[in-house]
């Protein structure tokens, strides 16, 4: 038996009703009534396919399918069910509902695996409330349980109290840290980009998750009259900002794909038509799948900013905001995924992931692989998000074959 597009559609749409907004999207932030309802729904689904469910101390939900040898570390799969505001119903949820469908397929085919298989719902991937990636960070032993339980959201609510509001006592729950106790991790996820659709393919096998460098640059010039100040005597902070925007684009294009570079925010002061800009603030976000290319490009952009400041007679300051190195997927697992894709007749390609995922954390403690399914028009983090049901089913078929192969 293969996976059923109808069942997947039914489960995803039911989950997508929970936290539906008037704007037609879904808002489901952790430890809200909607989140607790979604957790109950998913836990029920897990149990209906025979998984033994448990929540760990930071709110990850784990459903376990026993193997012949219960002492061996399990093969794990899963994703997240929290969303950004007014999200679609696919981001994260495809990997959770898909993993549960994969368990149905294994059950129907009478598969008994040697290793146990675990389906995980990572808590708070998006991190609209509290720190993003909280669940996978804790599972990968990159954050202590206490630091997460004692964190607060923007309104001052304590993680621990918000969690227990759902009716569970944290004290009796197992620790999330699983170093040495996960054989392999595979995440099924929507691409959130246009490549698979454009190439008319069913799945993408992820080679790496992009690393990111983000920094904020501010320039300080001198305000002056737009008519009275000769061009040679200006200290124009807006001009410096504009040159930075162009520099990020120019340098990134010179490096070539898969390098991407974005200035998403430019703010200028005083922002008046006939006044030379006194201050400006430019965000820079550069990403690449290769760490050394990323470091050298980020360094080159910073050196160029220094030169721009000199050329425009402005003062500048750079504040680093985010430094994440690229995460390589396991070549062995990617090969297994490739073999399984061929076996189920899925047309595939190899690509990298621009967005980050829970897999990024899991890769710190175990070998990982990622399977992407196409996103229509590349849309994501929006209610326009859509993936053809049969394409999700193809992804689930590749996932279930991969889990069987890895848990032998
Ligand atoms: Zn996601």
PDB file of C-alpha atoms in Angstrom, residues 11-289:
ATOM      1  CA  UNK A  11      -5.939  15.447   8.278  1.00  0.00           C
ATOM      2  CA  UNK A  12      -4.216  18.630   7.061  1.00  0.00           C
ATOM      3  CA  UNK A  13      -7.514  20.434   6.515  1.00  0.00           C
ATOM      4  CA  UNK A  14      -8.827  19.406   9.924  1.00  0.00           C
ATOM      5  CA  UNK A  15      -5.615  20.643  11.541  1.00  0.00           C
ATOM      6  CA  UNK A  16      -5.842  23.805   9.409  1.00  0.00           C
ATOM      7  CA  UNK A  17      -9.286  24.602  10.859  1.00  0.00           C
ATOM      8  CA  UNK A  18      -7.726  24.967  14.300  1.00  0.00           C
ATOM      9  CA  UNK A  19      -6.722  28.597  14.742  1.00  0.00           C
ATOM     10  CA  UNK A  20      -8.296  29.777  11.498  1.00  0.00           C
ATOM     11  CA  UNK A  21      -8.430  33.575  11.266  1.00  0.00           C
ATOM     12  CA  UNK A  22     -10.987  35.869   9.659  1.00  0.00           C
ATOM     13  CA  UNK A  23      -8.394  36.770   7.035  1.00  0.00           C
ATOM     14  CA  UNK A  24      -8.475  33.142   5.907  1.00  0.00           C
ATOM     15  CA  UNK A  25      -5.103  32.106   7.308  1.00  0.00           C
ATOM     16  CA  UNK A  26      -4.093  30.176  10.420  1.00  0.00           C
ATOM     17  CA  UNK A  27      -2.575  31.646  13.574  1.00  0.00           C
ATOM     18  CA  UNK A  28      -1.467  28.983  16.017  1.00  0.00           C
ATOM     19  CA  UNK A  29       1.088  30.098  18.582  1.00  0.00           C
ATOM     20  CA  UNK A  30       2.285  27.741  21.276  1.00  0.00           C
ATOM     21  CA  UNK A  31       0.338  27.199  24.482  1.00  0.00           C
ATOM     22  CA  UNK A  32      -2.747  29.053  23.233  1.00  0.00           C
ATOM     23  CA  UNK A  33      -6.133  27.322  23.259  1.00  0.00           C
ATOM     24  CA  UNK A  34      -5.698  26.618  19.536  1.00  0.00           C
ATOM     25  CA  UNK A  35      -2.278  25.080  20.105  1.00  0.00           C
ATOM     26  CA  UNK A  36      -3.572  22.810  22.863  1.00  0.00           C
ATOM     27  CA  UNK A  37      -6.443  21.752  20.616  1.00  0.00           C
ATOM     28  CA  UNK A  38      -4.012  21.015  17.772  1.00  0.00           C
ATOM     29  CA  UNK A  39      -1.820  18.998  20.164  1.00  0.00           C
ATOM     30  CA  UNK A  40      -4.824  16.917  21.235  1.00  0.00           C
ATOM     31  CA  UNK A  41      -5.771  16.329  17.608  1.00  0.00           C
ATOM     32  CA  UNK A  42      -2.256  15.224  16.599  1.00  0.00           C
ATOM     33  CA  UNK A  43      -1.778  13.103  19.727  1.00  0.00           C
ATOM     34  CA  UNK A  44      -5.087  11.389  18.924  1.00  0.00           C
ATOM     35  CA  UNK A  45      -3.967  10.738  15.338  1.00  0.00           C
ATOM     36  CA  UNK A  46      -0.685   9.283  16.588  1.00  0.00           C
ATOM     37  CA  UNK A  47      -2.505   6.968  18.952  1.00  0.00           C
ATOM     38  CA  UNK A  48      -4.947   5.942  16.221  1.00  0.00           C
ATOM     39  CA  UNK A  49      -2.008   4.557  14.213  1.00  0.00           C
ATOM     40  CA  UNK A  50      -0.660   2.709  17.240  1.00  0.00           C
ATOM     41  CA  UNK A  51       2.032   5.127  18.438  1.00  0.00           C
ATOM     42  CA  UNK A  52       2.827   5.411  22.149  1.00  0.00           C
ATOM     43  CA  UNK A  53       2.749   9.142  22.852  1.00  0.00           C
ATOM     44  CA  UNK A  54       4.549  11.270  25.390  1.00  0.00           C
ATOM     45  CA  UNK A  55       5.384  14.950  25.811  1.00  0.00           C
ATOM     46  CA  UNK A  56       8.858  15.883  27.026  1.00  0.00           C
ATOM     47  CA  UNK A  57       9.669  18.671  29.476  1.00  0.00           C
ATOM     48  CA  UNK A  58       9.695  21.440  26.845  1.00  0.00           C
ATOM     49  CA  UNK A  59       6.534  20.352  25.051  1.00  0.00           C
ATOM     50  CA  UNK A  60       7.834  18.252  22.176  1.00  0.00           C
ATOM     51  CA  UNK A  61       5.314  15.492  21.404  1.00  0.00           C
ATOM     52  CA  UNK A  62       6.844  12.115  20.591  1.00  0.00           C
ATOM     53  CA  UNK A  63       4.937   9.133  19.210  1.00  0.00           C
ATOM     54  CA  UNK A  64       6.824   5.865  19.212  1.00  0.00           C
ATOM     55  CA  UNK A  65       6.352   2.834  16.975  1.00  0.00           C
ATOM     56  CA  UNK A  66       8.161  -0.056  18.632  1.00  0.00           C
ATOM     57  CA  UNK A  67      10.860  -1.967  16.787  1.00  0.00           C
ATOM     58  CA  UNK A  68      12.045  -5.553  17.167  1.00  0.00           C
ATOM     59  CA  UNK A  69      15.008  -4.274  19.140  1.00  0.00           C
ATOM     60  CA  UNK A  70      13.728  -1.672  21.589  1.00  0.00           C
ATOM     61  CA  UNK A  71      17.213  -1.011  22.954  1.00  0.00           C
ATOM     62  CA  UNK A  72      18.462   0.480  19.686  1.00  0.00           C
ATOM     63  CA  UNK A  73      18.248   4.264  19.187  1.00  0.00           C
ATOM     64  CA  UNK A  74      15.182   5.035  17.039  1.00  0.00           C
ATOM     65  CA  UNK A  75      14.951   6.561  13.612  1.00  0.00           C
ATOM     66  CA  UNK A  76      13.047   9.815  13.970  1.00  0.00           C
ATOM     67  CA  UNK A  77      10.894  11.933  11.686  1.00  0.00           C
ATOM     68  CA  UNK A  78       8.610  14.928  12.166  1.00  0.00           C
ATOM     69  CA  UNK A  79       8.297  18.699  12.038  1.00  0.00           C
ATOM     70  CA  UNK A  80       6.256  21.438  13.725  1.00  0.00           C
ATOM     71  CA  UNK A  81       2.616  22.576  13.991  1.00  0.00           C
ATOM     72  CA  UNK A  82       3.061  26.123  15.313  1.00  0.00           C
ATOM     73  CA  UNK A  83       2.631  28.876  12.711  1.00  0.00           C
ATOM     74  CA  UNK A  84       3.446  32.482  11.922  1.00  0.00           C
ATOM     75  CA  UNK A  85       0.462  34.892  11.968  1.00  0.00           C
ATOM     76  CA  UNK A  86      -2.041  34.211   9.165  1.00  0.00           C
ATOM     77  CA  UNK A  87      -0.031  31.281   7.889  1.00  0.00           C
ATOM     78  CA  UNK A  88      -0.967  28.562   5.451  1.00  0.00           C
ATOM     79  CA  UNK A  89      -1.826  25.026   6.562  1.00  0.00           C
ATOM     80  CA  UNK A  90       1.228  23.290   5.066  1.00  0.00           C
ATOM     81  CA  UNK A  91       4.415  24.677   6.652  1.00  0.00           C
ATOM     82  CA  UNK A  92       5.519  22.145   9.271  1.00  0.00           C
ATOM     83  CA  UNK A  93       2.158  20.385   9.333  1.00  0.00           C
ATOM     84  CA  UNK A  94       2.986  18.433   6.146  1.00  0.00           C
ATOM     85  CA  UNK A  95       5.917  16.850   7.962  1.00  0.00           C
ATOM     86  CA  UNK A  96       3.803  15.872  10.976  1.00  0.00           C
ATOM     87  CA  UNK A  97       0.651  14.668   9.210  1.00  0.00           C
ATOM     88  CA  UNK A  98       2.881  13.058   6.547  1.00  0.00           C
ATOM     89  CA  UNK A  99       4.875  11.174   9.185  1.00  0.00           C
ATOM     90  CA  UNK A 100       1.664   9.825  10.711  1.00  0.00           C
ATOM     91  CA  UNK A 101       0.431   8.768   7.256  1.00  0.00           C
ATOM     92  CA  UNK A 102       3.783   7.027   6.748  1.00  0.00           C
ATOM     93  CA  UNK A 103       3.086   5.021   9.934  1.00  0.00           C
ATOM     94  CA  UNK A 104      -0.317   3.989   8.478  1.00  0.00           C
ATOM     95  CA  UNK A 105       1.488   2.787   5.359  1.00  0.00           C
ATOM     96  CA  UNK A 106       3.962   0.777   7.431  1.00  0.00           C
ATOM     97  CA  UNK A 107       1.120  -0.723   9.454  1.00  0.00           C
ATOM     98  CA  UNK A 108      -0.883  -1.641   6.351  1.00  0.00           C
ATOM     99  CA  UNK A 109       2.169  -3.271   4.800  1.00  0.00           C
ATOM    100  CA  UNK A 110       2.865  -5.258   7.947  1.00  0.00           C
ATOM    101  CA  UNK A 111       6.321  -3.731   8.359  1.00  0.00           C
ATOM    102  CA  UNK A 112       8.135  -4.602  11.571  1.00  0.00           C
ATOM    103  CA  UNK A 113      11.302  -2.556  11.752  1.00  0.00           C
ATOM    104  CA  UNK A 114      14.384  -3.554  13.660  1.00  0.00           C
ATOM    105  CA  UNK A 115      14.751  -0.111  15.251  1.00  0.00           C
ATOM    106  CA  UNK A 116      11.870   1.825  16.780  1.00  0.00           C
ATOM    107  CA  UNK A 117      10.538   4.721  14.715  1.00  0.00           C
ATOM    108  CA  UNK A 118       9.529   7.955  16.423  1.00  0.00           C
ATOM    109  CA  UNK A 119       7.324  10.739  15.092  1.00  0.00           C
ATOM    110  CA  UNK A 120       8.073  14.080  16.714  1.00  0.00           C
ATOM    111  CA  UNK A 121       6.225  17.393  16.849  1.00  0.00           C
ATOM    112  CA  UNK A 122       8.857  19.991  17.719  1.00  0.00           C
ATOM    113  CA  UNK A 123       7.618  22.732  19.969  1.00  0.00           C
ATOM    114  CA  UNK A 124       7.793  26.354  18.818  1.00  0.00           C
ATOM    115  CA  UNK A 125       9.744  26.184  15.575  1.00  0.00           C
ATOM    116  CA  UNK A 126       8.469  29.536  14.312  1.00  0.00           C
ATOM    117  CA  UNK A 127       8.808  31.156  17.685  1.00  0.00           C
ATOM    118  CA  UNK A 128       6.123  33.829  17.437  1.00  0.00           C
ATOM    119  CA  UNK A 129       5.862  33.406  21.218  1.00  0.00           C
ATOM    120  CA  UNK A 130       9.094  32.571  23.067  1.00  0.00           C
ATOM    121  CA  UNK A 131      12.388  31.630  21.350  1.00  0.00           C
ATOM    122  CA  UNK A 132      12.217  29.991  17.919  1.00  0.00           C
ATOM    123  CA  UNK A 133      13.344  26.351  17.574  1.00  0.00           C
ATOM    124  CA  UNK A 134      12.888  25.852  21.321  1.00  0.00           C
ATOM    125  CA  UNK A 135      11.856  22.214  21.039  1.00  0.00           C
ATOM    126  CA  UNK A 136      14.534  21.044  18.619  1.00  0.00           C
ATOM    127  CA  UNK A 137      17.191  23.081  20.413  1.00  0.00           C
ATOM    128  CA  UNK A 138      16.380  21.265  23.634  1.00  0.00           C
ATOM    129  CA  UNK A 139      16.212  17.878  21.919  1.00  0.00           C
ATOM    130  CA  UNK A 140      19.627  18.546  20.375  1.00  0.00           C
ATOM    131  CA  UNK A 141      20.911  19.508  23.843  1.00  0.00           C
ATOM    132  CA  UNK A 142      21.753  23.029  22.626  1.00  0.00           C
ATOM    133  CA  UNK A 143      19.641  24.748  25.306  1.00  0.00           C
ATOM    134  CA  UNK A 144      18.982  23.761  28.899  1.00  0.00           C
ATOM    135  CA  UNK A 145      15.492  22.815  30.001  1.00  0.00           C
ATOM    136  CA  UNK A 146      15.581  25.530  32.676  1.00  0.00           C
ATOM    137  CA  UNK A 147      16.542  28.292  30.260  1.00  0.00           C
ATOM    138  CA  UNK A 148      13.543  27.391  28.099  1.00  0.00           C
ATOM    139  CA  UNK A 149      11.076  26.866  30.960  1.00  0.00           C
ATOM    140  CA  UNK A 150      12.082  30.197  32.503  1.00  0.00           C
ATOM    141  CA  UNK A 151      11.907  32.186  29.269  1.00  0.00           C
ATOM    142  CA  UNK A 152       9.143  34.726  28.827  1.00  0.00           C
ATOM    143  CA  UNK A 153       7.110  35.895  25.870  1.00  0.00           C
ATOM    144  CA  UNK A 154       6.685  39.558  24.907  1.00  0.00           C
ATOM    145  CA  UNK A 155       3.825  39.971  27.371  1.00  0.00           C
ATOM    146  CA  UNK A 156       5.881  38.571  30.228  1.00  0.00           C
ATOM    147  CA  UNK A 157       4.185  35.161  30.389  1.00  0.00           C
ATOM    148  CA  UNK A 158       6.434  32.401  31.697  1.00  0.00           C
ATOM    149  CA  UNK A 159       6.997  29.392  29.387  1.00  0.00           C
ATOM    150  CA  UNK A 160       6.572  26.957  32.272  1.00  0.00           C
ATOM    151  CA  UNK A 161       3.230  28.415  33.369  1.00  0.00           C
ATOM    152  CA  UNK A 162       1.926  28.727  29.821  1.00  0.00           C
ATOM    153  CA  UNK A 163       2.794  25.046  29.212  1.00  0.00           C
ATOM    154  CA  UNK A 164       1.156  23.792  32.406  1.00  0.00           C
ATOM    155  CA  UNK A 165      -2.005  25.719  31.576  1.00  0.00           C
ATOM    156  CA  UNK A 166      -2.628  22.861  29.136  1.00  0.00           C
ATOM    157  CA  UNK A 167      -3.154  20.522  32.085  1.00  0.00           C
ATOM    158  CA  UNK A 168       0.219  18.784  32.159  1.00  0.00           C
ATOM    159  CA  UNK A 169       2.689  18.809  35.084  1.00  0.00           C
ATOM    160  CA  UNK A 170       6.220  19.326  33.774  1.00  0.00           C
ATOM    161  CA  UNK A 171       7.963  17.586  36.682  1.00  0.00           C
ATOM    162  CA  UNK A 172       7.059  14.054  35.683  1.00  0.00           C
ATOM    163  CA  UNK A 173       7.943  14.454  32.000  1.00  0.00           C
ATOM    164  CA  UNK A 174      11.097  13.058  30.356  1.00  0.00           C
ATOM    165  CA  UNK A 175      14.086  15.275  29.550  1.00  0.00           C
ATOM    166  CA  UNK A 176      14.226  16.455  25.931  1.00  0.00           C
ATOM    167  CA  UNK A 177      18.010  16.057  25.394  1.00  0.00           C
ATOM    168  CA  UNK A 178      18.576  13.041  23.142  1.00  0.00           C
ATOM    169  CA  UNK A 179      22.291  13.069  22.366  1.00  0.00           C
ATOM    170  CA  UNK A 180      23.379   9.547  21.428  1.00  0.00           C
ATOM    171  CA  UNK A 181      19.789   8.360  21.423  1.00  0.00           C
ATOM    172  CA  UNK A 182      18.649   9.139  17.893  1.00  0.00           C
ATOM    173  CA  UNK A 183      19.930   6.976  15.031  1.00  0.00           C
ATOM    174  CA  UNK A 184      18.861   9.322  12.245  1.00  0.00           C
ATOM    175  CA  UNK A 185      16.411  12.145  11.620  1.00  0.00           C
ATOM    176  CA  UNK A 186      14.440  12.846   8.432  1.00  0.00           C
ATOM    177  CA  UNK A 187      12.121  15.825   7.957  1.00  0.00           C
ATOM    178  CA  UNK A 188       9.477  16.135   5.255  1.00  0.00           C
ATOM    179  CA  UNK A 189       8.701  19.805   4.538  1.00  0.00           C
ATOM    180  CA  UNK A 190       7.340  22.098   1.866  1.00  0.00           C
ATOM    181  CA  UNK A 191      10.035  23.786  -0.222  1.00  0.00           C
ATOM    182  CA  UNK A 192       8.914  27.384   0.492  1.00  0.00           C
ATOM    183  CA  UNK A 193      10.528  28.348  -2.806  1.00  0.00           C
ATOM    184  CA  UNK A 194       9.791  28.017  -6.540  1.00  0.00           C
ATOM    185  CA  UNK A 195      12.425  25.564  -7.801  1.00  0.00           C
ATOM    186  CA  UNK A 196      10.557  22.224  -7.724  1.00  0.00           C
ATOM    187  CA  UNK A 197       7.419  23.655  -9.293  1.00  0.00           C
ATOM    188  CA  UNK A 198       9.412  25.403 -11.998  1.00  0.00           C
ATOM    189  CA  UNK A 199      11.238  22.192 -12.864  1.00  0.00           C
ATOM    190  CA  UNK A 200       8.055  20.099 -12.694  1.00  0.00           C
ATOM    191  CA  UNK A 201       9.498  17.752 -10.059  1.00  0.00           C
ATOM    192  CA  UNK A 202       7.895  15.821  -7.181  1.00  0.00           C
ATOM    193  CA  UNK A 203      10.515  16.079  -4.468  1.00  0.00           C
ATOM    194  CA  UNK A 204      13.753  17.795  -3.562  1.00  0.00           C
ATOM    195  CA  UNK A 205      16.554  16.134  -1.623  1.00  0.00           C
ATOM    196  CA  UNK A 206      18.160  18.777   0.549  1.00  0.00           C
ATOM    197  CA  UNK A 207      21.953  18.965   0.504  1.00  0.00           C
ATOM    198  CA  UNK A 208      22.373  21.728   3.059  1.00  0.00           C
ATOM    199  CA  UNK A 209      20.450  24.310   5.008  1.00  0.00           C
ATOM    200  CA  UNK A 210      21.813  27.776   4.315  1.00  0.00           C
ATOM    201  CA  UNK A 211      23.934  29.567   6.842  1.00  0.00           C
ATOM    202  CA  UNK A 212      22.978  33.154   7.625  1.00  0.00           C
ATOM    203  CA  UNK A 213      24.809  36.359   8.498  1.00  0.00           C
ATOM    204  CA  UNK A 214      22.600  39.275   9.483  1.00  0.00           C
ATOM    205  CA  UNK A 215      23.785  42.680  10.535  1.00  0.00           C
ATOM    206  CA  UNK A 216      22.470  46.173  10.915  1.00  0.00           C
ATOM    207  CA  UNK A 217      24.524  49.061   9.542  1.00  0.00           C
ATOM    208  CA  UNK A 218      23.940  52.643  10.557  1.00  0.00           C
ATOM    209  CA  UNK A 219      25.451  55.697   8.894  1.00  0.00           C
ATOM    210  CA  UNK A 220      25.677  59.111  10.461  1.00  0.00           C
ATOM    211  CA  UNK A 221      26.104  62.148   8.212  1.00  0.00           C
ATOM    212  CA  UNK A 222      25.194  65.788   8.528  1.00  0.00           C
ATOM    213  CA  UNK A 223      21.768  67.210   7.705  1.00  0.00           C
ATOM    214  CA  UNK A 224      21.911  70.106   5.296  1.00  0.00           C
ATOM    215  CA  UNK A 225      19.884  72.175   2.890  1.00  0.00           C
ATOM    216  CA  UNK A 226      19.197  70.380  -0.396  1.00  0.00           C
ATOM    217  CA  UNK A 227      19.751  73.636  -2.266  1.00  0.00           C
ATOM    218  CA  UNK A 228      22.489  75.286  -0.275  1.00  0.00           C
ATOM    219  CA  UNK A 229      25.014  72.444   0.204  1.00  0.00           C
ATOM    220  CA  UNK A 230      27.370  71.795  -2.751  1.00  0.00           C
ATOM    221  CA  UNK A 231      27.717  68.148  -3.747  1.00  0.00           C
ATOM    222  CA  UNK A 232      31.400  68.081  -2.797  1.00  0.00           C
ATOM    223  CA  UNK A 233      30.692  69.194   0.781  1.00  0.00           C
ATOM    224  CA  UNK A 234      27.972  66.699   1.723  1.00  0.00           C
ATOM    225  CA  UNK A 235      27.950  63.964   4.334  1.00  0.00           C
ATOM    226  CA  UNK A 236      24.908  62.135   3.045  1.00  0.00           C
ATOM    227  CA  UNK A 237      23.726  59.151   5.108  1.00  0.00           C
ATOM    228  CA  UNK A 238      20.958  58.303   2.613  1.00  0.00           C
ATOM    229  CA  UNK A 239      23.483  58.084  -0.209  1.00  0.00           C
ATOM    230  CA  UNK A 240      25.588  55.720   1.938  1.00  0.00           C
ATOM    231  CA  UNK A 241      22.515  53.550   2.526  1.00  0.00           C
ATOM    232  CA  UNK A 242      21.715  53.459  -1.187  1.00  0.00           C
ATOM    233  CA  UNK A 243      25.294  52.467  -2.060  1.00  0.00           C
ATOM    234  CA  UNK A 244      25.081  49.666   0.519  1.00  0.00           C
ATOM    235  CA  UNK A 245      21.902  48.300  -1.057  1.00  0.00           C
ATOM    236  CA  UNK A 246      23.617  48.227  -4.439  1.00  0.00           C
ATOM    237  CA  UNK A 247      26.808  46.724  -2.984  1.00  0.00           C
ATOM    238  CA  UNK A 248      24.971  43.770  -1.369  1.00  0.00           C
ATOM    239  CA  UNK A 249      23.272  43.006  -4.676  1.00  0.00           C
ATOM    240  CA  UNK A 250      26.427  43.429  -6.759  1.00  0.00           C
ATOM    241  CA  UNK A 251      28.736  41.403  -4.498  1.00  0.00           C
ATOM    242  CA  UNK A 252      26.175  38.609  -4.063  1.00  0.00           C
ATOM    243  CA  UNK A 253      25.595  38.301  -7.820  1.00  0.00           C
ATOM    244  CA  UNK A 254      29.341  38.128  -8.386  1.00  0.00           C
ATOM    245  CA  UNK A 255      29.532  35.119  -6.037  1.00  0.00           C
ATOM    246  CA  UNK A 256      26.679  33.516  -7.998  1.00  0.00           C
ATOM    247  CA  UNK A 257      24.124  30.885  -6.921  1.00  0.00           C
ATOM    248  CA  UNK A 258      23.289  29.653  -4.391  1.00  0.00           C
ATOM    249  CA  UNK A 259      24.452  32.886  -2.672  1.00  0.00           C
ATOM    250  CA  UNK A 260      21.580  35.230  -1.808  1.00  0.00           C
ATOM    251  CA  UNK A 261      21.781  38.675  -0.254  1.00  0.00           C
ATOM    252  CA  UNK A 262      18.972  40.948   0.840  1.00  0.00           C
ATOM    253  CA  UNK A 263      18.529  44.449   2.173  1.00  0.00           C
ATOM    254  CA  UNK A 264      14.984  44.228   3.455  1.00  0.00           C
ATOM    255  CA  UNK A 265      14.849  47.370   5.523  1.00  0.00           C
ATOM    256  CA  UNK A 266      16.179  50.894   5.001  1.00  0.00           C
ATOM    257  CA  UNK A 267      15.325  53.679   7.405  1.00  0.00           C
ATOM    258  CA  UNK A 268      16.390  57.259   6.935  1.00  0.00           C
ATOM    259  CA  UNK A 269      16.292  60.357   9.150  1.00  0.00           C
ATOM    260  CA  UNK A 270      14.925  62.916   9.037  1.00  0.00           C
ATOM    261  CA  UNK A 271      13.315  61.590   5.825  1.00  0.00           C
ATOM    262  CA  UNK A 272      12.430  64.997   4.448  1.00  0.00           C
ATOM    263  CA  UNK A 273      12.394  65.795   0.726  1.00  0.00           C
ATOM    264  CA  UNK A 274      14.658  68.849   0.841  1.00  0.00           C
ATOM    265  CA  UNK A 275      17.027  67.818   3.629  1.00  0.00           C
ATOM    266  CA  UNK A 276      20.249  65.819   3.163  1.00  0.00           C
ATOM    267  CA  UNK A 277      19.987  62.605   5.166  1.00  0.00           C
ATOM    268  CA  UNK A 278      21.548  62.807   8.622  1.00  0.00           C
ATOM    269  CA  UNK A 279      21.180  59.168   9.612  1.00  0.00           C
ATOM    270  CA  UNK A 280      20.320  55.896   7.957  1.00  0.00           C
ATOM    271  CA  UNK A 281      19.972  52.306   8.988  1.00  0.00           C
ATOM    272  CA  UNK A 282      20.336  49.394   6.562  1.00  0.00           C
ATOM    273  CA  UNK A 283      19.691  45.731   7.314  1.00  0.00           C
ATOM    274  CA  UNK A 284      21.865  43.142   5.583  1.00  0.00           C
ATOM    275  CA  UNK A 285      20.956  39.448   5.304  1.00  0.00           C
ATOM    276  CA  UNK A 286      23.302  37.153   3.392  1.00  0.00           C
ATOM    277  CA  UNK A 287      22.908  33.385   3.055  1.00  0.00           C
ATOM    278  CA  UNK A 288      24.792  30.533   1.429  1.00  0.00           C
ATOM    279  CA  UNK A 289      25.072  26.771   1.688  1.00  0.00           C
TER     280      UNK A 289
END
